XYZ file of C-alpha atoms in Angstrom:
732
model
C -14.068 13.896 3.648
C -12.741 16.716 5.815
C -8.931 16.750 5.853
C -8.115 20.044 7.575
C -10.079 20.195 10.820
C -8.766 18.295 13.853
C -11.874 16.735 15.402
C -12.483 16.676 19.160
C -13.834 13.587 20.906
C -17.107 15.362 21.767
C -17.616 16.207 18.063
C -17.097 12.565 17.053
C -19.510 11.321 19.726
C -22.051 13.985 18.709
C -21.766 12.795 15.080
C -22.388 9.203 16.238
C -25.482 10.300 18.183
C -27.117 11.445 14.921
C -27.646 7.823 13.838
C -27.021 5.668 16.972
C -29.205 4.935 20.002
C -28.373 6.489 23.398
C -27.088 3.112 24.654
C -24.736 2.795 21.673
C -23.473 6.363 22.127
C -22.613 5.590 25.777
C -20.722 2.470 24.597
C -18.713 4.640 22.166
C -18.058 7.245 24.901
C -16.749 4.496 27.206
C -14.417 3.280 24.436
C -13.003 6.812 24.069
C -12.450 7.200 27.836
C -10.739 3.779 27.984
C -8.444 4.706 25.056
C -7.653 8.148 26.524
C -6.577 6.566 29.796
C -4.497 3.874 28.026
C -2.666 6.404 25.804
C -2.090 9.096 28.469
C 1.441 10.575 28.417
C 1.992 9.167 24.891
C 2.778 11.553 22.016
C 2.992 11.246 18.225
C 5.982 12.274 16.062
C 4.191 15.601 15.456
C 4.331 16.337 19.199
C 0.551 16.177 19.702
C -1.037 13.854 22.307
C -1.380 10.324 20.899
C -5.123 10.183 21.631
C -5.670 12.715 18.792
C -4.994 9.933 16.277
C -7.665 7.445 17.541
C -10.147 10.331 17.761
C -9.604 11.194 14.068
C -9.862 7.495 13.054
C -13.156 7.174 14.926
C -14.300 10.434 13.267
C -13.672 8.994 9.797
C -15.676 5.865 10.723
C -18.540 8.077 11.968
C -18.511 9.874 8.587
C -19.001 6.425 7.029
C -21.840 5.872 9.551
C -20.339 2.608 10.801
C -21.891 0.579 13.631
C -21.168 0.984 17.344
C -18.499 -1.757 17.590
C -16.583 -0.394 14.594
C -16.565 3.220 15.825
C -15.492 2.016 19.292
C -12.603 0.154 17.648
C -11.612 3.409 15.958
C -10.843 4.733 19.454
C -9.309 1.441 20.648
C -7.411 0.190 17.569
C -3.903 0.992 18.917
C -4.269 0.165 22.623
C -3.012 -3.428 22.293
C -0.063 -2.495 20.061
C 1.114 0.604 21.964
C 0.045 0.060 25.595
C -0.117 -2.732 28.172
C -3.785 -3.503 27.373
C -4.411 -7.062 26.074
C -7.074 -8.541 23.814
C -8.470 -10.350 26.881
C -8.797 -6.986 28.675
C -10.859 -5.615 25.769
C -13.110 -8.680 25.698
C -13.777 -8.336 29.436
C -14.278 -4.544 29.287
C -16.364 -4.439 26.078
C -17.286 -7.614 24.154
C -15.828 -10.411 22.008
C -16.628 -8.586 18.773
C -14.670 -5.457 19.744
C -11.746 -7.645 20.842
C -11.811 -9.529 17.512
C -11.851 -6.309 15.456
C -8.971 -4.733 17.422
C -6.968 -7.957 17.114
C -7.505 -7.886 13.354
C -5.939 -4.429 12.973
C -3.174 -4.904 15.555
C 0.253 -5.184 13.956
C 2.656 -7.954 14.926
C 5.216 -5.413 16.140
C 6.326 -7.420 19.175
C 7.458 -10.467 17.163
C 10.907 -10.456 15.542
C 11.185 -11.289 11.826
C 14.074 -11.895 9.499
C 13.444 -8.628 7.632
C 11.175 -5.580 7.604
C 9.656 -6.922 4.375
C 8.734 -10.213 6.073
C 7.207 -8.354 9.028
C 5.204 -6.073 6.745
C 3.955 -9.068 4.713
C 2.962 -10.933 7.903
C 1.093 -7.849 9.167
C -0.822 -7.631 5.884
C -1.497 -11.356 5.919
C -3.029 -11.195 9.402
C -5.092 -8.156 8.461
C -6.509 -9.756 5.293
C -7.341 -13.015 7.047
C -9.179 -11.042 9.747
C -10.842 -9.057 6.965
C -12.093 -12.263 5.374
C -13.863 -13.062 8.634
C -15.254 -9.536 9.131
C -14.867 -6.785 6.544
C -15.068 -4.069 9.215
C -11.410 -4.849 10.003
C -10.287 -3.319 6.712
C -12.622 -0.339 7.108
C -10.955 0.469 10.460
C -7.523 -0.063 8.878
C -8.400 2.238 5.963
C -9.488 4.963 8.388
C -6.247 4.461 10.347
C -4.125 4.671 7.179
C -6.029 7.745 5.933
C -5.232 9.770 9.062
C -1.624 8.527 9.057
C -1.276 9.780 5.465
C -2.702 13.172 6.486
C 0.059 13.504 9.129
C 2.897 11.942 7.105
C 4.838 15.240 6.958
C 6.096 14.649 10.508
C 8.087 11.513 9.525
C 11.572 11.255 7.915
C 11.584 11.218 4.063
C 12.580 7.542 3.863
C 9.590 6.489 6.008
C 7.309 8.829 4.058
C 8.216 7.098 0.789
C 7.879 3.589 2.266
C 4.446 4.284 3.760
C 3.237 6.126 0.638
C 4.360 3.243 -1.588
C 2.629 0.688 0.670
C -0.518 2.843 0.515
C -0.523 2.832 -3.303
C 0.233 -0.898 -3.529
C -2.178 -2.233 -0.887
C -4.606 0.201 0.740
C -5.776 2.359 -2.188
C -6.596 -0.752 -4.315
C -8.503 -2.274 -1.379
C -10.506 0.966 -0.985
C -11.228 0.764 -4.735
C -12.339 -2.875 -4.548
C -14.660 -1.978 -1.661
C -15.999 0.984 -3.658
C -14.975 3.643 -1.096
C -13.826 6.272 -3.594
C -13.863 9.115 -1.051
C -10.995 7.357 0.779
C -9.329 5.910 -2.330
C -8.750 9.281 -4.029
C -7.347 10.967 -0.930
C -4.959 8.046 -0.298
C -3.701 8.143 -3.904
C -3.288 11.939 -4.092
C -1.460 12.096 -0.748
C 0.811 9.159 -1.672
C 1.756 10.900 -4.945
C 2.733 14.023 -2.985
C 5.455 12.049 -1.161
C 6.509 9.623 -3.925
C 6.834 12.204 -6.711
C 6.595 15.695 -5.157
C 7.932 17.414 -8.297
C 5.092 16.145 -10.480
C 2.517 16.575 -7.694
C 3.248 20.277 -7.148
C 3.679 20.866 -10.879
C 0.165 19.519 -11.549
C -1.195 21.589 -8.626
C 0.377 24.760 -10.088
C -0.859 24.032 -13.606
C -4.409 23.353 -12.394
C -4.406 26.634 -10.428
C -3.416 28.580 -13.546
C -6.564 27.484 -15.457
C -8.977 27.199 -12.517
C -11.066 30.310 -13.318
C -11.383 29.374 -16.981
C -12.597 25.837 -16.100
C -15.030 27.080 -13.458
C -16.718 29.476 -15.926
C -16.940 26.659 -18.472
C -18.537 24.177 -16.030
C -20.909 26.884 -14.749
C -22.221 27.399 -18.292
C -22.622 23.625 -18.836
C -24.475 23.168 -15.521
C -26.842 26.075 -16.347
C -27.595 24.572 -19.768
C -28.401 21.119 -18.314
C -30.499 22.707 -15.547
C -32.621 24.594 -18.121
C -33.171 21.439 -20.183
C -34.253 19.408 -17.119
C -36.704 22.097 -15.989
C -38.573 21.693 -19.284
C -39.188 17.977 -18.567
C -39.682 18.510 -14.810
C -36.801 16.332 -13.611
C -35.309 17.313 -10.238
C -31.528 16.978 -10.128
C -28.393 18.052 -8.258
C -25.776 19.067 -10.829
C -22.156 19.849 -10.008
C -18.695 19.936 -11.509
C -16.274 17.246 -10.312
C -12.548 18.097 -10.605
C -10.304 15.255 -11.726
C -8.064 13.979 -8.951
C -4.337 14.685 -9.110
C -3.291 11.028 -9.155
C -5.614 10.191 -12.052
C -4.125 13.103 -14.051
C -0.616 11.901 -13.194
C -1.442 8.325 -14.245
C -2.885 9.519 -17.551
C 0.268 11.587 -18.201
C 2.515 8.591 -17.438
C 0.461 5.762 -19.018
C -0.475 7.681 -22.195
C 2.761 9.705 -22.341
C 0.852 13.007 -22.462
C 1.673 16.536 -21.341
C -0.729 18.349 -19.007
C -2.053 20.609 -21.787
C -2.992 17.475 -23.808
C -5.454 16.273 -21.119
C -8.895 17.711 -21.802
C -11.180 15.904 -19.357
C -9.910 17.648 -16.214
C -13.510 18.224 -15.144
C -16.606 16.075 -15.256
C -20.234 17.001 -14.625
C -22.167 14.849 -12.160
C -25.991 14.699 -12.285
C -27.800 13.126 -9.303
C -31.501 12.349 -9.787
C -34.307 10.570 -7.876
C -34.864 7.407 -9.915
C -33.295 5.036 -12.458
C -35.929 6.138 -15.006
C -34.688 9.739 -14.620
C -31.086 8.589 -15.180
C -31.860 7.356 -18.684
C -34.069 10.394 -19.399
C -31.172 12.724 -18.481
C -28.850 10.676 -20.696
C -31.158 11.259 -23.673
C -31.269 15.028 -22.976
C -27.444 15.220 -22.694
C -27.052 13.427 -26.026
C -29.591 15.814 -27.572
C -27.672 18.883 -26.365
C -24.196 17.697 -27.348
C -22.861 15.074 -29.712
C -21.750 11.869 -27.909
C -18.245 10.512 -28.618
C -18.336 6.966 -30.093
C -17.288 4.174 -27.704
C -17.316 6.412 -24.612
C -20.722 5.415 -23.174
C -20.758 2.966 -20.232
C -23.872 1.642 -18.503
C -22.832 0.609 -15.002
C -26.485 0.629 -13.873
C -27.440 -2.386 -15.984
C -23.981 -3.943 -15.400
C -22.654 -2.783 -11.960
C -18.941 -3.005 -11.173
C -17.881 -5.788 -8.752
C -17.439 -3.159 -6.008
C -21.206 -2.380 -6.348
C -20.607 0.933 -8.224
C -23.530 2.024 -10.430
C -23.741 5.044 -12.740
C -24.156 6.071 -16.374
C -20.983 7.496 -17.964
C -20.933 9.322 -21.286
C -18.442 11.651 -22.960
C -19.767 14.324 -25.328
C -18.263 17.123 -27.416
C -18.907 20.101 -25.114
C -19.803 23.719 -25.923
C -16.182 24.675 -26.758
C -15.476 21.555 -28.809
C -13.575 19.796 -25.996
C -14.513 16.361 -24.569
C -16.846 16.643 -21.555
C -17.523 13.659 -19.260
C -20.984 13.397 -17.673
C -21.883 10.964 -14.864
C -25.570 10.294 -14.087
C -26.755 8.381 -11.007
C -29.396 8.262 -8.244
C -28.765 9.430 -4.661
C -28.444 5.827 -3.432
C -25.958 5.080 -6.213
C -23.984 8.195 -5.239
C -23.761 7.017 -1.610
C -22.397 3.657 -2.800
C -19.930 5.392 -5.166
C -18.582 7.520 -2.299
C -18.737 5.053 0.611
C -18.909 1.635 -1.114
C -19.736 -1.345 1.043
C -19.781 0.938 4.112
C -23.043 2.405 2.745
C -24.682 -1.027 3.070
C -23.163 -2.435 6.266
C -25.080 -5.194 8.055
C -26.463 -3.034 10.840
C -28.260 -0.879 8.240
C -29.635 -3.862 6.339
C -31.192 -5.282 9.498
C -33.636 -2.376 9.325
C -34.841 -3.720 5.969
C -36.320 -7.206 6.623
C -37.119 -7.726 2.955
C -33.381 -7.835 2.187
C -31.247 -10.826 3.234
C -28.596 -9.894 5.826
C -25.050 -9.350 4.449
C -26.304 -9.680 0.847
C -23.862 -6.982 -0.268
C -20.894 -8.840 1.233
C -21.934 -11.944 -0.689
C -21.442 -10.042 -3.940
C -17.738 -9.607 -3.164
C -16.739 -13.159 -4.100
C -12.990 -12.400 -4.111
C -13.321 -11.561 -0.452
C -14.091 -15.125 0.693
C -11.186 -16.643 -1.224
C -8.648 -15.032 1.102
C -9.192 -17.731 3.740
C -8.469 -20.425 1.131
C -5.180 -18.747 0.160
C -4.262 -18.427 3.840
C -4.631 -22.190 4.320
C -2.695 -23.080 1.161
C 0.189 -20.580 1.379
C 2.820 -21.058 4.089
C 4.959 -17.981 3.401
C 3.647 -14.487 4.224
C 5.536 -12.725 1.409
C 4.239 -15.272 -1.130
C 0.723 -14.731 0.260
C 0.991 -10.961 -0.304
C 2.304 -11.393 -3.860
C -0.627 -13.729 -4.560
C -3.052 -11.226 -3.089
C -1.682 -8.306 -5.122
C -1.788 -10.362 -8.329
C -5.401 -11.521 -7.864
C -7.034 -8.546 -6.170
C -5.195 -5.514 -7.488
C -4.530 -6.378 -11.133
C -6.769 -5.266 -13.993
C -9.832 -7.475 -14.366
C -11.767 -9.128 -17.220
C -15.478 -9.988 -17.017
C -16.649 -13.129 -18.819
C -19.980 -14.958 -19.006
C -21.099 -18.494 -18.264
C -23.425 -20.058 -20.886
C -26.342 -19.119 -18.534
C -25.324 -15.437 -18.546
C -23.720 -15.189 -15.070
C -20.785 -12.760 -14.894
C -17.449 -14.139 -13.644
C -14.673 -11.710 -12.661
C -11.058 -12.841 -13.290
C -7.635 -11.116 -13.311
C -6.480 -9.922 -16.723
C -4.513 -12.692 -18.464
C -6.701 -15.507 -17.089
C -7.329 -18.629 -19.203
C -10.280 -21.100 -19.389
C -8.706 -23.243 -16.624
C -8.947 -20.264 -14.236
C -12.609 -19.924 -15.230
C -13.235 -23.639 -14.605
C -11.751 -23.585 -11.090
C -13.655 -20.377 -10.278
C -16.907 -22.286 -11.040
C -16.024 -25.420 -9.000
C -12.934 -27.436 -8.045
C -14.201 -30.669 -9.602
C -15.011 -28.915 -12.890
C -11.425 -27.666 -12.972
C -9.976 -31.095 -12.184
C -12.092 -32.795 -14.897
C -11.507 -30.148 -17.614
C -10.484 -31.498 -21.034
C -11.268 -28.524 -23.301
C -13.063 -25.199 -23.677
C -15.331 -23.273 -26.023
C -15.154 -19.472 -26.151
C -18.006 -17.694 -27.957
C -19.070 -21.063 -29.403
C -15.630 -21.816 -30.875
C -13.089 -24.371 -29.621
C -10.103 -22.627 -28.037
C -6.919 -24.013 -26.391
C -6.714 -24.021 -22.587
C -4.047 -21.276 -22.649
C -6.357 -18.859 -24.544
C -6.297 -15.405 -22.877
C -9.869 -14.486 -21.960
C -11.248 -11.047 -22.873
C -14.108 -9.067 -21.359
C -17.435 -10.179 -22.887
C -16.304 -13.715 -23.780
C -18.884 -16.494 -23.229
C -16.979 -19.494 -21.853
C -18.100 -23.113 -21.811
C -15.941 -25.787 -20.128
C -15.913 -29.382 -21.416
C -15.302 -32.085 -18.807
C -14.950 -35.884 -18.743
C -15.509 -38.424 -15.963
C -12.518 -40.351 -17.309
C -10.104 -37.392 -16.993
C -6.916 -38.231 -15.073
C -6.963 -34.770 -13.513
C -4.949 -31.586 -14.106
C -1.546 -31.451 -15.743
C 1.478 -29.940 -13.980
C 1.846 -27.684 -17.037
C -1.354 -25.946 -15.970
C 0.580 -24.318 -13.104
C 2.541 -22.256 -15.651
C -0.442 -21.091 -17.739
C -3.027 -20.312 -15.040
C -3.228 -16.767 -13.690
C -5.312 -16.980 -10.507
C -3.940 -18.250 -7.214
C -7.212 -20.121 -6.688
C -6.571 -22.321 -9.749
C -2.880 -22.829 -8.891
C -3.704 -23.817 -5.299
C -6.401 -26.295 -6.370
C -4.022 -27.912 -8.873
C -1.312 -28.187 -6.190
C -3.814 -29.711 -3.770
C -4.702 -32.360 -6.349
C -1.071 -33.471 -6.709
C -0.589 -33.232 -2.952
C -3.328 -35.813 -2.384
C -2.359 -38.060 -5.305
C 1.393 -38.401 -4.877
C 2.351 -37.778 -1.248
C 5.187 -40.353 -0.958
C 6.679 -39.273 -4.267
C 6.442 -35.637 -3.236
C 8.206 -36.292 0.084
C 11.175 -37.941 -1.672
C 11.292 -35.274 -4.376
C 11.033 -32.452 -1.819
C 13.828 -33.826 0.340
C 16.089 -34.197 -2.701
C 15.382 -30.578 -3.779
C 16.059 -29.191 -0.287
C 19.359 -31.074 -0.005
C 20.374 -29.805 -3.455
C 19.671 -26.205 -2.385
C 21.713 -26.720 0.798
C 24.658 -27.946 -1.309
C 24.371 -24.736 -3.369
C 24.573 -22.736 -0.112
C 27.855 -24.522 0.770
C 26.664 -25.810 4.146
C 27.257 -29.217 5.707
C 24.057 -31.305 5.637
C 24.822 -32.892 9.014
C 25.040 -29.437 10.608
C 21.628 -28.274 9.397
C 19.456 -31.390 8.973
C 19.112 -32.000 12.695
C 15.751 -32.991 14.204
C 15.615 -29.783 16.255
C 16.383 -27.530 13.261
C 13.851 -29.353 11.031
C 11.192 -29.040 13.739
C 11.769 -25.284 14.212
C 11.690 -24.555 10.461
C 8.569 -26.710 10.032
C 6.800 -24.748 12.786
C 7.890 -21.468 11.178
C 5.999 -22.438 7.997
C 3.030 -23.985 9.878
C 3.810 -27.638 9.008
C 2.852 -30.371 11.456
C 5.936 -32.484 10.800
C 9.023 -32.968 8.627
C 7.183 -35.126 6.044
C 4.501 -32.463 5.473
C 7.234 -29.917 4.852
C 9.073 -32.082 2.288
C 5.756 -33.026 0.624
C 4.884 -29.317 0.245
C 8.204 -28.742 -1.539
C 7.492 -31.725 -3.803
C 4.113 -30.424 -4.987
C 5.415 -26.830 -5.236
C 3.386 -25.513 -2.305
C 6.594 -23.885 -1.090
C 10.014 -23.598 -2.722
C 13.057 -25.654 -1.734
C 15.051 -22.410 -1.557
C 12.765 -21.018 1.185
C 13.193 -24.138 3.343
C 16.940 -24.407 2.688
C 17.549 -20.756 3.571
C 15.716 -21.149 6.881
C 17.580 -24.378 7.696
C 20.931 -22.737 6.930
C 20.262 -19.528 8.911
C 21.927 -20.694 12.147
C 25.045 -22.065 10.433
C 25.427 -18.904 8.344
C 25.047 -16.703 11.432
C 27.857 -18.668 13.122
C 30.021 -18.241 10.003
C 29.298 -14.488 9.913
C 30.347 -14.149 13.557
C 33.563 -16.060 12.859
C 34.312 -13.933 9.747
C 33.607 -10.756 11.724
C 36.015 -11.711 14.502
C 38.700 -12.628 11.956
C 38.212 -9.311 10.089
C 38.407 -7.320 13.343
C 41.618 -9.118 14.282
C 43.063 -8.219 10.849
C 42.344 -4.528 11.450
C 43.974 -4.654 14.911
C 47.068 -6.261 13.413
C 47.214 -3.560 10.703
C 47.230 -0.855 13.400
C 50.014 -2.696 15.225
C 52.275 -2.462 12.151
C 51.400 1.174 11.328
C 51.756 4.505 13.082
C 49.079 5.012 15.773
C 46.084 6.763 14.245
C 44.985 10.129 15.611
C 41.211 10.078 16.183
C 40.369 13.221 14.142
C 37.391 11.575 12.437
C 35.181 12.345 15.452
C 34.137 8.673 15.620
C 35.083 5.870 17.983
C 34.457 2.126 17.878
C 32.497 0.833 20.866
C 34.695 -1.402 23.039
C 37.804 -1.216 20.802
C 40.616 1.387 20.816
C 43.299 2.419 18.333
C 41.592 1.437 15.064
C 42.076 3.183 11.721
C 38.810 5.073 11.105
C 37.689 7.092 8.074
C 34.400 8.667 7.000
C 33.048 7.232 3.744
C 32.667 9.575 0.746
C 29.545 7.849 -0.614
C 27.171 9.134 2.091
C 29.267 11.749 3.996
C 28.030 11.041 7.551
C 27.922 14.001 9.946
C 27.546 14.152 13.762
C 23.965 13.336 14.686
C 23.491 10.773 11.881
C 22.923 7.144 12.812
C 26.153 5.412 11.734
C 27.713 1.962 11.371
C 31.302 0.875 10.873
C 32.388 -1.467 8.084
C 35.607 -3.439 8.461
C 37.403 -3.017 5.131
C 40.261 -5.084 3.806
C 43.474 -3.180 4.370
C 41.943 0.292 5.058
C 40.667 0.025 8.619
C 37.062 0.883 9.531
C 34.931 2.832 7.047
C 32.060 4.787 8.692
C 28.750 5.006 6.800
C 25.296 6.397 7.505
C 23.019 3.589 8.710
C 20.699 4.142 5.696
C 23.521 4.095 3.126
C 22.712 1.553 0.352
C 26.367 0.483 0.278
C 26.052 -1.243 3.683
C 22.701 -2.925 2.997
C 23.989 -5.953 1.061
C 23.986 -9.368 2.760
C 27.700 -9.819 2.069
C 28.593 -6.677 4.034
C 26.263 -7.328 7.005
C 28.760 -9.761 8.545
C 31.530 -7.114 8.667
C 29.609 -4.332 10.438
C 30.357 -3.120 13.959
C 28.980 -0.500 16.333
C 30.494 2.992 16.223
C 29.501 6.328 17.799
C 30.232 10.039 17.520
C 32.427 11.783 20.091
C 32.804 15.492 20.900
C 30.826 16.877 17.925
C 29.755 20.335 19.083
C 29.332 23.610 17.162
C 33.065 24.398 17.412
C 34.260 21.001 16.246
C 35.596 20.189 12.755
C 33.364 20.687 9.707
C 31.895 17.975 7.485
C 31.030 18.021 3.782
C 27.381 17.383 2.795
C 25.721 17.303 -0.658
C 22.110 18.503 -0.882
C 19.747 18.556 -3.862
C 17.011 21.191 -4.177
C 14.144 20.987 -6.695
C 11.587 23.634 -7.434
C 9.721 25.695 -10.014
C 12.206 27.265 -12.440
C 11.781 31.003 -12.006
C 14.076 34.008 -12.182
C 16.152 34.528 -9.016
C 15.534 31.095 -7.420
C 19.246 30.164 -7.243
C 20.189 33.587 -5.811
C 17.589 33.230 -3.039
C 18.892 29.748 -2.129
C 22.520 30.980 -1.931
C 21.488 34.032 0.080
C 19.630 31.892 2.658
C 22.661 29.593 3.089
C 25.021 32.589 3.474
C 22.755 34.055 6.174
C 23.380 30.917 8.263
C 27.169 31.585 7.980
C 27.689 28.266 6.225
C 30.539 27.649 3.773
C 29.606 26.580 0.223
C 32.236 24.557 -1.663
C 30.359 23.683 -4.879
C 27.182 24.706 -6.745
C 25.603 23.300 -9.910
C 22.139 23.794 -11.374
C 20.010 22.769 -14.313
C 16.429 23.110 -15.570
C 14.311 20.922 -17.857
C 11.562 21.459 -20.425
C 8.894 20.995 -17.752
C 10.056 24.167 -15.912
C 11.623 22.146 -13.091
C 14.903 23.431 -11.604
C 17.435 21.155 -9.855
C 20.197 22.736 -7.736
C 23.060 20.673 -6.242
C 25.083 22.340 -3.467
C 27.973 21.074 -1.326
C 28.158 22.761 2.084
C 30.353 22.436 5.195
C 28.444 21.821 8.444
C 29.182 20.997 12.121
C 26.466 18.431 12.836
C 22.984 17.209 11.892
C 21.265 20.058 13.807
C 23.221 22.568 11.743
C 22.086 20.778 8.557
C 18.421 20.687 9.637
C 18.499 24.439 10.320
C 19.746 25.097 6.767
C 17.248 22.683 5.170
C 14.331 24.252 7.090
C 15.355 27.727 5.877
C 15.599 26.561 2.238
C 12.165 24.864 2.411
C 10.619 28.237 3.317
C 11.686 29.721 -0.043
C 8.741 30.209 -2.412
C 8.562 27.626 -5.265
C 11.009 25.180 -3.590
C 9.358 21.722 -3.662
C 11.917 19.335 -2.145
C 15.259 19.462 -0.330
C 17.087 16.177 0.122
C 20.495 14.953 1.161
C 22.293 13.057 -1.583
C 24.071 9.714 -1.367
C 26.507 8.885 -4.164
């Protein structure tokens, strides 16, 4: 996919016209004009007009050749979140399908949550539930995330790392499961650049150093294969495929290898016209070079769950190094690059001999999301379940009839039984693996043939099964069984557990177990009434701690307010018994005068930073940066108060700041850094430096600055130095 060129709306619409009807193109054009009008006078962090972002998202969807509604949603995906347009407006202006797709990708930004983590989990939950109803939701979201990653440089470092980490944890695995490798690799490589810039740029530099040598080598290999195929009259497209940066990084980390120990940096890809030619090419490759034992994989006969098909083999190449060769047809290559997008429903309708949405039906994990949504009442628990089941390594086992069942690594026969059918799971009494009796906690391996033994007289699952099963599907079905069987018992047990948790939180039961509080907490977790909530705790559908914490929130907030007022009064009394403090810190407390104020040494705040005040015991108010880890703990939150800078211009007092610079260890790097800082007429109070065996240099410098603008000017100058990778402000 193109990452450099900024597409114009006319170019996107022209691309759509190459495979859409004139009526559909006009629909897409109308969507663009609607979005442009809605986003007028809005700008991104980069300073460019906001409409540039929807245009690029729609452009990515056109590259995937998505249908008219999906491309239109590429233009419209942010109008509900960032403008006054509503879902109802979209349904009236376009159609119900467009409104549904936009709703699926719209974040819940206007609803307040207890934490950013809870909000993020709820956003993901909504997106995945919408995705389970229509997979195009996630394709739009992937296109949105891909362009956001391409423009991540315009955000603060902390946001860059958070978004990059979320991309690696959620979006790249989803792209992999949908088979869209062209998006997956770019997401992973870009995320690595922001999560571990030192290793990213080091790998880039090392790959540049040997580029010419590798290109000559691949050129020779391609010529040799081309000559061999001419002799047997097989037409083929042959090319070298460079290994992606993230896959190299993972191999270095997982296998504890240095860069020079990784030999398969390049693979050769052969694209032919038919499956018969694939196997013919494989035979020729193995005739030319000796195949490595255990490195041949036939994904044509046994496709991956994400529909990927190809032949993979590794041979000893011309120079004695391992050489990976991938062989596939053109259709297989389209699926490898674009995954399920290559077989979307609107394309299949043109082929009446194929059942509509047959490719979606192959993604069985996809339909289970709705079941998890119904059985899981907490968004963060839902996301943990999703990550465990969808993004973990997988094993592939067989039924006695030869059907392939995909399960997360670590699954046991009980997981297999519930994947086949709920009643089979509930009636399970034993299992055979490869014809041999195995216990129900046996860890299944790829290739195992599993047979489940059941009995009509079984009393149902055991509670112990909850601790040995791996899949959320099995756990939820087991919980449902006990929910139906023992409701009254579960209600009593749940109530007892909640009250015990409330005792541990040191709150008065009468204060929190009011009808109004119970009703509000029940609604928060989607329970119809108090009994349903207690029953869910009893059968472990939700934890007692989650309910107790929600019930106690109001009482704890009141206690925090009381503690805060008492702490503030203490500080005022301290000032009354001491000499009046001269406000030379450059900070004042909003609404309160004559308080002892000092700048904390752990984060060294400077004018321009977002700051908070912390009421200490006996030392007045300590001022920290808002992102300082030392003021993030729950215990401290109740003693924070609003503070602000005053009179911090260029001629005001100076502030100490520690910065850390990393880069490629070369002669003269430190001198260039010091020279740049001196040119800005900035005082340096301390300098230390070190280098490691990987040729990475780390320089720590303490400088005196006037304000945050002064600091940014210095950081920008240092970043322009050749071979400097990162410049960051340190917090002790």
